[in-house]
PDB file of C-alpha atoms and ligand atoms in Angstrom:
ATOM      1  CA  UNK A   1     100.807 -85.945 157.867  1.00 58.00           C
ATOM      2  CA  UNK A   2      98.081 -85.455 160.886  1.00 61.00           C
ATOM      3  CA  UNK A   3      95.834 -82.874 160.308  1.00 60.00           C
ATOM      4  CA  UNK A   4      92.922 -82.222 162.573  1.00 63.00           C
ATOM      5  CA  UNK A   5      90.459 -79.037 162.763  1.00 61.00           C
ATOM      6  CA  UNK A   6      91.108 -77.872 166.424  1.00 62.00           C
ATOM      7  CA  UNK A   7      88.638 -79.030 169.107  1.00 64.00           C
ATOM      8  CA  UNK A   8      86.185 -80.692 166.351  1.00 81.00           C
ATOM      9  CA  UNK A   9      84.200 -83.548 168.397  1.00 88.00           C
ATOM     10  CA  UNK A  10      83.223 -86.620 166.325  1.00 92.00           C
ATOM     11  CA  UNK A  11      79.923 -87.161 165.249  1.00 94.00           C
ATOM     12  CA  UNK A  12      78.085 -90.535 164.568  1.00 96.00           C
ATOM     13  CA  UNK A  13      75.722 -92.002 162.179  1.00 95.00           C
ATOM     14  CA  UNK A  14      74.438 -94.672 164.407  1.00 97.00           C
ATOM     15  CA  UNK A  15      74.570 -96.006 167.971  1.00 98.00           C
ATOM     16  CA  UNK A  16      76.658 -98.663 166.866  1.00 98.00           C
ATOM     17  CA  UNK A  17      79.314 -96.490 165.627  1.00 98.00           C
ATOM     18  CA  UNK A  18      79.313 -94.352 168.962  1.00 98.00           C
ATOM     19  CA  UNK A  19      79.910 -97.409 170.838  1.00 98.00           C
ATOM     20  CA  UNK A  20      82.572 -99.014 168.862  1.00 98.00           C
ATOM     21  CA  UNK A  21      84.045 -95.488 168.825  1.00 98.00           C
ATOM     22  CA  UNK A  22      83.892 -95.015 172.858  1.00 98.00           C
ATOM     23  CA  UNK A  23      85.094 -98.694 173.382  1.00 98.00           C
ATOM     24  CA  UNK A  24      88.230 -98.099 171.001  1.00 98.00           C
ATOM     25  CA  UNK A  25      88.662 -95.103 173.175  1.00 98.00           C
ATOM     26  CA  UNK A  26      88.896 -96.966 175.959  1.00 98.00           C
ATOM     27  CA  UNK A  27      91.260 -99.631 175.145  1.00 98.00           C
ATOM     28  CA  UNK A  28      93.688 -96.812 173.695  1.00 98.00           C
ATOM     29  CA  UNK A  29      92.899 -95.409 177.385  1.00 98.00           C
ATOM     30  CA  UNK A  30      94.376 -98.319 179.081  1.00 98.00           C
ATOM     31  CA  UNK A  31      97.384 -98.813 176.871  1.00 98.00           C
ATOM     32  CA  UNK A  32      98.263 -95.166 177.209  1.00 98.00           C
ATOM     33  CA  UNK A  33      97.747 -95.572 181.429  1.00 98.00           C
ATOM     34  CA  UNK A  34     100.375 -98.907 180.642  1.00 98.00           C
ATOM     35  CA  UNK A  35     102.754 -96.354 179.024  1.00 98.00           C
ATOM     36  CA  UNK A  36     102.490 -94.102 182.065  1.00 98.00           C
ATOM     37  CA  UNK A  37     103.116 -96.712 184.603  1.00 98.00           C
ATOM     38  CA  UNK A  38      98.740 -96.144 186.345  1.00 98.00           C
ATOM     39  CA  UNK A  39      99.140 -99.745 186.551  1.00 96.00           C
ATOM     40  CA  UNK A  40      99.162-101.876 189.960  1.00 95.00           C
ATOM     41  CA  UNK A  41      98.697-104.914 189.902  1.00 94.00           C
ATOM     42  CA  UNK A  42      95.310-105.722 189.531  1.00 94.00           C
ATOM     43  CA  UNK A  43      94.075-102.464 190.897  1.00 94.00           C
ATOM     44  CA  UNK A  44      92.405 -99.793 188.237  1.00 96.00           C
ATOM     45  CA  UNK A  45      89.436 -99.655 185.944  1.00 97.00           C
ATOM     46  CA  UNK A  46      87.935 -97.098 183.169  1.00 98.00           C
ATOM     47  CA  UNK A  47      84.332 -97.215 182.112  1.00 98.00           C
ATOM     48  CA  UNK A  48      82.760 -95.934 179.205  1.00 98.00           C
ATOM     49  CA  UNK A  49      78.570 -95.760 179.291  1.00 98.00           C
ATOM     50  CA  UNK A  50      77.336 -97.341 177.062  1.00 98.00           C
ATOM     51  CA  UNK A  51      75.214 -95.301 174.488  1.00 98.00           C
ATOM     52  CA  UNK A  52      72.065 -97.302 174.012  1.00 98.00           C
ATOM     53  CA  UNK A  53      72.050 -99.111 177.273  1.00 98.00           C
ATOM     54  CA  UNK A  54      72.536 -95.990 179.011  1.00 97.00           C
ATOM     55  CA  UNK A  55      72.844 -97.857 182.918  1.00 97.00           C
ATOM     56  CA  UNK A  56      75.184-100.277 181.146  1.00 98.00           C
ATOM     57  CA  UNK A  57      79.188 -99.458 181.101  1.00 98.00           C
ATOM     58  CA  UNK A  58      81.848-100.852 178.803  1.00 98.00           C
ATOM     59  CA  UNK A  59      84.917-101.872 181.595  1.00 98.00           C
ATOM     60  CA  UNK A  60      88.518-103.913 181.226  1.00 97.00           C
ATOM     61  CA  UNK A  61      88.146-107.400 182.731  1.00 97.00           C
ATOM     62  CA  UNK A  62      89.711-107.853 185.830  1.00 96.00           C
ATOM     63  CA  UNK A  63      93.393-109.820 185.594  1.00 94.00           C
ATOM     64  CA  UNK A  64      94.621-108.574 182.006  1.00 97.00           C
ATOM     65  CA  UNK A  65      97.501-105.791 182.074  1.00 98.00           C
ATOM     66  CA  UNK A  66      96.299-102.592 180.505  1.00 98.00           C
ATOM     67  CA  UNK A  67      98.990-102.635 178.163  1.00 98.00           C
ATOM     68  CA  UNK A  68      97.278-105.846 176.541  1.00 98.00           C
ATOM     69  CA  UNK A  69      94.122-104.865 176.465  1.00 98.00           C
ATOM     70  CA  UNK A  70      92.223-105.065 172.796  1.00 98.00           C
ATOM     71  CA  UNK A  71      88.325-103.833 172.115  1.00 98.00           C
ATOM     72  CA  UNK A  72      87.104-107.372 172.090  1.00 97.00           C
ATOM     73  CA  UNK A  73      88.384-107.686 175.574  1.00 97.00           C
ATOM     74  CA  UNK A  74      86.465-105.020 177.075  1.00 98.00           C
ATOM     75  CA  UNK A  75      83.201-106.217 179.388  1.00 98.00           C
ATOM     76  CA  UNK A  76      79.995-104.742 179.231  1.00 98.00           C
ATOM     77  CA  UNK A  77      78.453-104.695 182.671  1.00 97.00           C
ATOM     78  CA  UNK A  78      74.991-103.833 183.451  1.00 96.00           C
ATOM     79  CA  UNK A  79      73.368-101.879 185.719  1.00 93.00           C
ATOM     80  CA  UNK A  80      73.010-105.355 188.505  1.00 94.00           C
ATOM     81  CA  UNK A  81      76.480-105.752 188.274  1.00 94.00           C
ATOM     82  CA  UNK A  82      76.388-109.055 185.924  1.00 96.00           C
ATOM     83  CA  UNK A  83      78.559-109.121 182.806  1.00 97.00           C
ATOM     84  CA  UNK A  84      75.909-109.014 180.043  1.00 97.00           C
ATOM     85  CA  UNK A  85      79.307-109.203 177.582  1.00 97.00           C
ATOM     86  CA  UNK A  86      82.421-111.093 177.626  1.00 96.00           C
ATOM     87  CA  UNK A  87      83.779-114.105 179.243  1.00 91.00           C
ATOM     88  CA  UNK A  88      86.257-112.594 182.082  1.00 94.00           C
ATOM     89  CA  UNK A  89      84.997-111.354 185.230  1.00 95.00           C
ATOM     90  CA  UNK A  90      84.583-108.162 186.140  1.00 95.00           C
ATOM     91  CA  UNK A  91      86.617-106.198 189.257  1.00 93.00           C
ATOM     92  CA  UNK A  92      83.797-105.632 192.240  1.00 91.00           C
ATOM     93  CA  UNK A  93      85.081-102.442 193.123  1.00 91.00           C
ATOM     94  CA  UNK A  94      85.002-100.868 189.506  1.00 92.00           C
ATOM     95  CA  UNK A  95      81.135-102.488 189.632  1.00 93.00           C
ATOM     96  CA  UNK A  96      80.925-100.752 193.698  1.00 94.00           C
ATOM     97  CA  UNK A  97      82.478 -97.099 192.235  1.00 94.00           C
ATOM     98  CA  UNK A  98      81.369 -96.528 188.479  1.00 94.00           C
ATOM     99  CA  UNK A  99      77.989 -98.296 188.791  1.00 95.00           C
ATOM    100  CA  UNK A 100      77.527 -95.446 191.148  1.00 96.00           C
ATOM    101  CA  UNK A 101      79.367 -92.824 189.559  1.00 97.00           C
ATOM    102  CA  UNK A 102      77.499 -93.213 185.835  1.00 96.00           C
ATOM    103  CA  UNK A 103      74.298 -93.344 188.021  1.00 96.00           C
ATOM    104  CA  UNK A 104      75.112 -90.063 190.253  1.00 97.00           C
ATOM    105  CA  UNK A 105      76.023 -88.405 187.103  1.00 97.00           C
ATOM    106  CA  UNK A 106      74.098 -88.401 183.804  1.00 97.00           C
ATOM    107  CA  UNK A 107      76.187 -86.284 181.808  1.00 97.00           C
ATOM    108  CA  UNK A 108      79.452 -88.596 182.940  1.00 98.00           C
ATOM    109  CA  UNK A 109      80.337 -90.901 179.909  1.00 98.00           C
ATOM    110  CA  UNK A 110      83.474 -92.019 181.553  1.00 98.00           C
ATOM    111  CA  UNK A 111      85.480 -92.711 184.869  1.00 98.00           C
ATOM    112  CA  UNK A 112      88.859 -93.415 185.265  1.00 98.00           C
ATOM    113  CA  UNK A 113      90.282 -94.567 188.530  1.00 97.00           C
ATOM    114  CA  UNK A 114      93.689 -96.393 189.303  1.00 97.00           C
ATOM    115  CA  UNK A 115      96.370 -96.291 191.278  1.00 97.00           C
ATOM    116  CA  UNK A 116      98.803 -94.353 189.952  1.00 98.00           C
ATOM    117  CA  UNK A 117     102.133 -93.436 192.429  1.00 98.00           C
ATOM    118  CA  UNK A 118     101.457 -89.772 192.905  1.00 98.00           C
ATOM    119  CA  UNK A 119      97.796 -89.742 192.839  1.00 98.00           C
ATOM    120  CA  UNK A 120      97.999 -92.118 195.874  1.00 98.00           C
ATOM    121  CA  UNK A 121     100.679 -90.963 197.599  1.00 98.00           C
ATOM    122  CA  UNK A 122      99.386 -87.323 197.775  1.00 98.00           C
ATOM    123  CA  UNK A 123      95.934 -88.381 198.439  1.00 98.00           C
ATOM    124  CA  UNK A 124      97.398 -89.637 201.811  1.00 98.00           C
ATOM    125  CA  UNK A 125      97.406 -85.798 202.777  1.00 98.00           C
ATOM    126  CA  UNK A 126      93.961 -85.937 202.255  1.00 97.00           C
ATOM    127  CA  UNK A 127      94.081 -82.387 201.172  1.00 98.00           C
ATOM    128  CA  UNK A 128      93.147 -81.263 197.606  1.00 98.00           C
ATOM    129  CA  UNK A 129      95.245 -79.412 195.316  1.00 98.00           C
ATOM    130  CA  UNK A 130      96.608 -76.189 195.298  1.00 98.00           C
ATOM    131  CA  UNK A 131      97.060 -73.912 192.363  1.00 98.00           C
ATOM    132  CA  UNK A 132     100.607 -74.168 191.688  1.00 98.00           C
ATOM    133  CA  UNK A 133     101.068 -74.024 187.956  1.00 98.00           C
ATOM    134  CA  UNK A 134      98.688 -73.657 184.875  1.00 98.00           C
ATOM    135  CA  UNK A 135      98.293 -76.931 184.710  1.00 98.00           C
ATOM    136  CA  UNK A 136      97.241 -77.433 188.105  1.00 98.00           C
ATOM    137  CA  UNK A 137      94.498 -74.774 187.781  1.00 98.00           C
ATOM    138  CA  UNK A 138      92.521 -77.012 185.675  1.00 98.00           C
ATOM    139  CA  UNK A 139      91.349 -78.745 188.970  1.00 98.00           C
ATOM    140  CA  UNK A 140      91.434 -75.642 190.941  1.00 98.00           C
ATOM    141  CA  UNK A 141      87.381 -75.672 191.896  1.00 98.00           C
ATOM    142  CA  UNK A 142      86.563 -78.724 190.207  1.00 98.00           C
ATOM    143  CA  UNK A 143      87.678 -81.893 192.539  1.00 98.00           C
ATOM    144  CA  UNK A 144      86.638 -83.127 195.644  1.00 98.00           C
ATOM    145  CA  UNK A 145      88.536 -84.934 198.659  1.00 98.00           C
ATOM    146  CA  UNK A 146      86.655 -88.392 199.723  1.00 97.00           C
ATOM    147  CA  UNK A 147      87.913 -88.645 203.310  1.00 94.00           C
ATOM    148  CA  UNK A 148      86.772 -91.502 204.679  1.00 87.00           C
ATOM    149  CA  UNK A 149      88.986 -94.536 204.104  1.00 86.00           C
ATOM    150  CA  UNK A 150      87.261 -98.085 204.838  1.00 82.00           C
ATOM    151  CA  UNK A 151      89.098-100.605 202.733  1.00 83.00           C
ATOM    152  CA  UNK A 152      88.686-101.574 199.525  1.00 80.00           C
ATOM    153  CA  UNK A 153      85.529-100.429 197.531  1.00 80.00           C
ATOM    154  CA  UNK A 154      83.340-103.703 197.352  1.00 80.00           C
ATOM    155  CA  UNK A 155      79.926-101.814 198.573  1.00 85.00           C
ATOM    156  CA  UNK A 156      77.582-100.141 196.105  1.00 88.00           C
ATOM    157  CA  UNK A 157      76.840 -97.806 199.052  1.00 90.00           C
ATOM    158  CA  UNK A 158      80.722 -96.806 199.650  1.00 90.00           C
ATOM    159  CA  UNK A 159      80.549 -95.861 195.964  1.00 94.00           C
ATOM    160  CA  UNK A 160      77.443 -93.816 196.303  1.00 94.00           C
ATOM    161  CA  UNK A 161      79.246 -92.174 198.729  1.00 95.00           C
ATOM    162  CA  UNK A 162      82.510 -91.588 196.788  1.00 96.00           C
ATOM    163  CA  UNK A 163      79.682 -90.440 193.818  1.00 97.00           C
ATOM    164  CA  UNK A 164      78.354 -87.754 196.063  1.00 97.00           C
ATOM    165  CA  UNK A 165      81.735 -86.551 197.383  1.00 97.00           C
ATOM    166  CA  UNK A 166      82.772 -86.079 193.128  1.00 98.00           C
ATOM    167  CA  UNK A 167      79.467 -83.811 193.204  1.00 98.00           C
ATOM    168  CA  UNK A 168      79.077 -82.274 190.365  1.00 98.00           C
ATOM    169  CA  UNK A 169      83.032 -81.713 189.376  1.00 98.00           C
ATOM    170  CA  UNK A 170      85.504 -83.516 187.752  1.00 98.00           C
ATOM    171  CA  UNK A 171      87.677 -85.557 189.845  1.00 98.00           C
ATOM    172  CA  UNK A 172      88.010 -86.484 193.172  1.00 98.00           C
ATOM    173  CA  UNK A 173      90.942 -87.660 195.497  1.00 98.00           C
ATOM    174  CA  UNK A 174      90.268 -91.152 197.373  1.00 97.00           C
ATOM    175  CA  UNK A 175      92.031 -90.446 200.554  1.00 97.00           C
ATOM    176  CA  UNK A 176      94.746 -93.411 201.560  1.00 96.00           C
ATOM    177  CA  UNK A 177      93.564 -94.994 197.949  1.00 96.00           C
ATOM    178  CA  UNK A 178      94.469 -92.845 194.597  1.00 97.00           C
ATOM    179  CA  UNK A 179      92.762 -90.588 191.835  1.00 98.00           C
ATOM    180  CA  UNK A 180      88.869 -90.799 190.680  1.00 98.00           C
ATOM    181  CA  UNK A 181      88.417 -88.358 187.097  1.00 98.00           C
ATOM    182  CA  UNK A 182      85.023 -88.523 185.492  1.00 98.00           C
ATOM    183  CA  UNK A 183      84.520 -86.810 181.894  1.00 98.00           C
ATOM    184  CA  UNK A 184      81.905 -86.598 178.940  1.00 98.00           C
ATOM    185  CA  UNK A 185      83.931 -88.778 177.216  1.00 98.00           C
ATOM    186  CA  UNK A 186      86.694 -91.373 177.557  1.00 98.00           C
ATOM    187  CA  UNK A 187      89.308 -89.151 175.731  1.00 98.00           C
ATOM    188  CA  UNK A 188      88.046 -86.383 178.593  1.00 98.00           C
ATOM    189  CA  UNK A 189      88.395 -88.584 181.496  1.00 98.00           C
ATOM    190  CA  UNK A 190      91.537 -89.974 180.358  1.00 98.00           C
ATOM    191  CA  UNK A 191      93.082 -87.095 179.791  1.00 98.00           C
ATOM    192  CA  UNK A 192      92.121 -85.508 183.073  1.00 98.00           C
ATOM    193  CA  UNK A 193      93.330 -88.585 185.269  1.00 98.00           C
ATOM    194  CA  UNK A 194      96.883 -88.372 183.402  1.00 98.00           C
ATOM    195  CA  UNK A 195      96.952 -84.256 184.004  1.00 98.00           C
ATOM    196  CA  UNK A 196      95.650 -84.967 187.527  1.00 98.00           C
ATOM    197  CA  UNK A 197      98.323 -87.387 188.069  1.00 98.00           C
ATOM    198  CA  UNK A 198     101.147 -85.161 187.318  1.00 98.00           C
ATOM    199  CA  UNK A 199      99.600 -82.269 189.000  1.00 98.00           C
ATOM    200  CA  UNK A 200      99.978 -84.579 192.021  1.00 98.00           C
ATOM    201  CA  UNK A 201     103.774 -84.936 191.439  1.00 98.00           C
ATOM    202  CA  UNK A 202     104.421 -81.138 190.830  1.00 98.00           C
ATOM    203  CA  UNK A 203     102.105 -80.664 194.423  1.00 98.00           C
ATOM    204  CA  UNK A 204     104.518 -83.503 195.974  1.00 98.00           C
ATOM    205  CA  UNK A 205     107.838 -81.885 194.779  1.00 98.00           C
ATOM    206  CA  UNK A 206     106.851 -78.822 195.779  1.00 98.00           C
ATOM    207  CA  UNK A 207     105.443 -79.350 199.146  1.00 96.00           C
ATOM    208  CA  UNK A 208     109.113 -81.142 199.759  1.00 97.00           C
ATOM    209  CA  UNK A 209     111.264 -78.210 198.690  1.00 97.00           C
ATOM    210  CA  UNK A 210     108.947 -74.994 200.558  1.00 96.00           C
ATOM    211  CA  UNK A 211     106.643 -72.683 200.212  1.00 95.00           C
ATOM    212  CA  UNK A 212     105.216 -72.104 196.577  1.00 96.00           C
ATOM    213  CA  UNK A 213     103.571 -68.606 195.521  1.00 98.00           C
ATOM    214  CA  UNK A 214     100.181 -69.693 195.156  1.00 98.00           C
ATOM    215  CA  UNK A 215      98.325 -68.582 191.801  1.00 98.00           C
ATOM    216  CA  UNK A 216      95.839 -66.277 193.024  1.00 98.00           C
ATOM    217  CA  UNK A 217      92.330 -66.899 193.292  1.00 98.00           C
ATOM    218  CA  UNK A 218      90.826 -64.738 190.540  1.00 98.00           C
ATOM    219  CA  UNK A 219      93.442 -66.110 188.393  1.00 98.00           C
ATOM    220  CA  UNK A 220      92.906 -69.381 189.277  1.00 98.00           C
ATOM    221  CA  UNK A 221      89.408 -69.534 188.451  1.00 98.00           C
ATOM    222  CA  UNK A 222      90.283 -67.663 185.014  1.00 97.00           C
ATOM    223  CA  UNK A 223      92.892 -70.160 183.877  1.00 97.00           C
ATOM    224  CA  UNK A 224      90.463 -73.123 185.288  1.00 97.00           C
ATOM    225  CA  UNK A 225      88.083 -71.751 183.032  1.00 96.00           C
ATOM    226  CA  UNK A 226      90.558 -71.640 179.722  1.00 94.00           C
ATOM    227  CA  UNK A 227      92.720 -75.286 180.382  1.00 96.00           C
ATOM    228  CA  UNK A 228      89.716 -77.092 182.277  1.00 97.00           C
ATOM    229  CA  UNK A 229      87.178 -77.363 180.145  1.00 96.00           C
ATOM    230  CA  UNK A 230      85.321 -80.236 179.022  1.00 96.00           C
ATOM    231  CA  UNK A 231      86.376 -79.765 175.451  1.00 95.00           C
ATOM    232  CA  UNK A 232      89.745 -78.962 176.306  1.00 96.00           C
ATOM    233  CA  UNK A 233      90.173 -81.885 178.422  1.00 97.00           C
ATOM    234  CA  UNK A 234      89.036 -83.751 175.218  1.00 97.00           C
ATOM    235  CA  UNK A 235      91.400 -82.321 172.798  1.00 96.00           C
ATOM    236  CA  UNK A 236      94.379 -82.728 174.928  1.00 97.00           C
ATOM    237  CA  UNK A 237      93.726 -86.492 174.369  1.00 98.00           C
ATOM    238  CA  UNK A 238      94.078 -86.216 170.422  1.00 97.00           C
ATOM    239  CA  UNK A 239      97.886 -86.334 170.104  1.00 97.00           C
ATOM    240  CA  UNK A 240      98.210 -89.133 172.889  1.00 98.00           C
ATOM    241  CA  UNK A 241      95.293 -90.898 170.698  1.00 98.00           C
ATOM    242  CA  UNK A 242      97.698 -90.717 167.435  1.00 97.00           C
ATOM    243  CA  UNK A 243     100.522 -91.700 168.924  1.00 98.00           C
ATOM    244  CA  UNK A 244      98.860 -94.926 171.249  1.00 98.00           C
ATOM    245  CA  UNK A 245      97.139 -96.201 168.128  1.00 98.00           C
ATOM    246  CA  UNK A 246      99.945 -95.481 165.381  1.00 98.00           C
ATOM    247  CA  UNK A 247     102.439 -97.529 167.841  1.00 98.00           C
ATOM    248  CA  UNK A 248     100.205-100.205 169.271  1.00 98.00           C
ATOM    249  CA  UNK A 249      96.905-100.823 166.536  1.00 98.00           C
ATOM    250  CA  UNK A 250      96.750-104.180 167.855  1.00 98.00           C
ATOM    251  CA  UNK A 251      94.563-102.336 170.752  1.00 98.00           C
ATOM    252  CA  UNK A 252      91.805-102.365 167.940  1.00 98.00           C
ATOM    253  CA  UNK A 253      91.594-106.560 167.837  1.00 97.00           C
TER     254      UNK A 253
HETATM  255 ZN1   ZN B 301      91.064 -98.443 193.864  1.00 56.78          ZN
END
């Protein structure tokens, strides 16, 4: 039986606990974005900082599926762009985006970015998201729009700019291109990308059948405030954690 004190986050004895901790986080990241379907081709990437090299970040290798992805796999990357870990390479544009994000943003311990069906397609509006539903709320305040579509990433200074168009929230839509979510943690960021995803299909299926009612401002903010927090972006995580790692605990080779 799962029992778990709500919204208790871990502690560690050591930074080598904290890191092995974040970078099993991540790989049960990727294999939970598998399960949704975030992956496209080659496209996608989610860093974790590392907690000792603290301009480092812990990143999947560029060419493996995120549905295969174990711990050992994962790259650590430092702050030049040269993989200081691991023997695959590393994508340029995660480098060009996180390197910037993690930099931008001290307090950012992870970034997730792919490109997920209905982050991209409603990030072609180039519009941000309206308060909807509850759910949606949770961004209402808190993400950005980057407007300014050049190709792919491959410029540290494109992802300085993409770094100071996330400010200081939580996510930010890439227009023409797909989702960014940062977080304190990987569970955080995770979680926030997969709620930011859907939020994007509910915006989509509205916009196609009419006008919504619109949650009002004063409401929004309130409800932002309750389902957007940093700690409750963590804890939504937890139950996708047990499940990911009591179906695939090969993620932990
Ligand atoms: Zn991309």
């Amino acid at each position: 039986m799962l029992t778990r004190q709500l919204a208790t986050l871990p502690r560690f004895e050591s930074i080598e606990e904290e890191r092995l901790h974040r970078k099993q986080r991540l790989a049960g990241a990727f294999r939970l974005f598998a399960r949704y379907g975030f992956d496209e081709g080659v496209a996608g990437h989610i860093t974790a900082r590392d907690p000792e090299h603290t301009d480092h970040f812990w990143v999947n290798p560029l060419g493996v599926h995120f549905g295969q992805i174990q711990v050992s796999d994962l790259l650590l990357v430092n702050a030049d762009g040269k993989v200081v870990e691991g023997h695959l390479p590393v994508n340029q544009a995660a480098f060009a985006i996180h390197s910037s994000v993690h930099q931008a943003r001290p307090d950012v311990i992870s970034a997730a970015h792919a490109h997920s069906m209905f982050g991209k397609s409603w990030s072609a509006f180039g519009e941000p998201l309206e308060p909807i539903t509850q759910d949606a709320c949770a961004f209402y305040g808190d993400h950005a729009v980057f407007d300014d579509y050049t190709g792919i990433v491959l410029e540290v200074e494109e992802g300085q700019r993409i770094a100071a168009a996330l400010g200081d929230h939580k996510a930010v839509i890439l227009r023409n291109h797909g989702l960014l979510t940062a977080g304190q943690s990987v569970d955080e960021a995770a979680w926030w990308f997969i709620a930011m995803e859907r939020a994007c299909q509910s915006q989509l299926l509205v916009r196609a059948a009419g006008k919504p009612i619109l949650v009002e401002h004063d409401q929004a903010l309130k409800t932002a405030s309750q389902v957007g927090s940093s700690l409750a972006g963590w804890f939504s995580f937890q139950p996708l954690w047990d499940k990911i790692t009591a179906e695939e605990p090969d993620l932990y080779g």
